[in-house]
Tab-separated table of C-alpha atoms in Angstrom:
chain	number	residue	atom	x	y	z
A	10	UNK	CA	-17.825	14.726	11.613
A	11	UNK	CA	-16.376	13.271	8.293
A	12	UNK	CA	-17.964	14.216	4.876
A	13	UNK	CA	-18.909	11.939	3.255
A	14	UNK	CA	-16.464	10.818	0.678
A	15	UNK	CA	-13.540	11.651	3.290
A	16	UNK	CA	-12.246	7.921	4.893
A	17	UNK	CA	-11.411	7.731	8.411
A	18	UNK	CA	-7.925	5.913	9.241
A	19	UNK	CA	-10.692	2.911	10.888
A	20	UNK	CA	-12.366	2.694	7.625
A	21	UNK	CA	-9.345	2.483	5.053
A	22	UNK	CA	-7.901	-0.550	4.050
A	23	UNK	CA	-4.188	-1.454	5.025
A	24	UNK	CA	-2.390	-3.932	3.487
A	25	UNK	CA	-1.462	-7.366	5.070
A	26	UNK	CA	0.225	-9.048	2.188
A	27	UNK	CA	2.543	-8.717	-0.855
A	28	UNK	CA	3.453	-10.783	-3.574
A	29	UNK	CA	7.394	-9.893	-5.663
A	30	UNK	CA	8.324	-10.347	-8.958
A	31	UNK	CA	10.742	-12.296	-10.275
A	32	UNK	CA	13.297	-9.553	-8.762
A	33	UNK	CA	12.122	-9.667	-6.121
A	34	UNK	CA	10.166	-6.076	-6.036
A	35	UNK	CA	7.033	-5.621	-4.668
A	36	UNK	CA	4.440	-5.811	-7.708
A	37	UNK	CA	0.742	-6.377	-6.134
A	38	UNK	CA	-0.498	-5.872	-2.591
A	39	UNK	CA	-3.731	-7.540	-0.518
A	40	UNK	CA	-5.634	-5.419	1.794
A	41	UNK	CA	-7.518	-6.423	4.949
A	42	UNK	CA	-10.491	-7.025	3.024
A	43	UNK	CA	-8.877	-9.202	0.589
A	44	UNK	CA	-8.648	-6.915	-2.202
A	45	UNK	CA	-5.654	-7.422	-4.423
A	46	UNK	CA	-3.863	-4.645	-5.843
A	47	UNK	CA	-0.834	-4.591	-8.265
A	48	UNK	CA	0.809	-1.820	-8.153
A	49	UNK	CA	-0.450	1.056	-9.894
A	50	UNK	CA	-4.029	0.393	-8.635
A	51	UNK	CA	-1.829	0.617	-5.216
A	52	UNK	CA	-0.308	4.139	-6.145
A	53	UNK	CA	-4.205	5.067	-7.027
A	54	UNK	CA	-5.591	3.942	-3.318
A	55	UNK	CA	-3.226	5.860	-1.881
A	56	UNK	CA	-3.269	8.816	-3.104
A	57	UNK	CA	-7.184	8.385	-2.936
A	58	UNK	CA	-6.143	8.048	0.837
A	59	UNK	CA	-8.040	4.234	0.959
A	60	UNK	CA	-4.825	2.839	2.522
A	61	UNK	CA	-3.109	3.683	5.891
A	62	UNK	CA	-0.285	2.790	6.570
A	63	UNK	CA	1.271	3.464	3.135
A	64	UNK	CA	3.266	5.892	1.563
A	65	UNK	CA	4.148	7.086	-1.796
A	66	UNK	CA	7.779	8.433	-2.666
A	67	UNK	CA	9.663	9.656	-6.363
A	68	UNK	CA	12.945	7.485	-6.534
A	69	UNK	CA	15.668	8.365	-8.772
A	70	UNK	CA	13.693	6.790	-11.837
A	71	UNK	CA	11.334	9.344	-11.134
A	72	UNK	CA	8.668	7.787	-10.519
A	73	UNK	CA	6.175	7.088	-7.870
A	74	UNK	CA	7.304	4.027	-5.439
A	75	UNK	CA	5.644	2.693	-2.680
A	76	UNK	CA	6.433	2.086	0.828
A	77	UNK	CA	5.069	1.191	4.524
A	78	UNK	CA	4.871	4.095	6.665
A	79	UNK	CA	7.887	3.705	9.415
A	80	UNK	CA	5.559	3.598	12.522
A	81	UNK	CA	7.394	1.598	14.887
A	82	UNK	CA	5.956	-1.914	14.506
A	83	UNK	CA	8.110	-4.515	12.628
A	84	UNK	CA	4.574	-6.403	11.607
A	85	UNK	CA	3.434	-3.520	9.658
A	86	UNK	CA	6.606	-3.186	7.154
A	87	UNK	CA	6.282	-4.666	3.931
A	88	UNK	CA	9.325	-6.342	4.024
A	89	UNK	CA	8.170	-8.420	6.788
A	90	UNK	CA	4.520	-9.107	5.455
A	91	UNK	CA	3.702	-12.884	4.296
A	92	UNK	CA	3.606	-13.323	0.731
A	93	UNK	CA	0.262	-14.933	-0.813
């Protein structure tokens, strides 16, 4: 049985779209639900464990980068998301 702040992987969000920056980096994020992230409120959710399917990594910069977790399915990588 979960506690009650603890999420279980059918309650947390997961994101289904992404919007880029002029650069074309990934700067905000929409969940299931709708919610729109950019991307430090994205870093927060994860580590917070509300989304699956996400990872956080340190790049060269140092600092804390987001990807989709490599699970197999092309649908769930954020390079192949829709952009809203």
């Amino acid at each position: 049985m979960a506690r009650k702040n603890e999420k279980t992987e059918s309650s947390k969000e997961r994101f289904v779209a992404v919007r880029k920056n002029n650069e074309g980096n990934l700067c905000e994020f929409k969940s299931n639900t709708g919610k729109v992230y950019d991307y430090e409120m994205a870093i927060e959710a994860i580590e917070q464990g509300k989304i699956e399917g996400a990872m956080l990594f340190t790049g060269r910069d140092g600092k804390q980068h987001i990807r989709s977790k490599n699970d197999g399915d092309p649908n769930t990588k954020f390079s192949n998301l829709k952009e809203f």
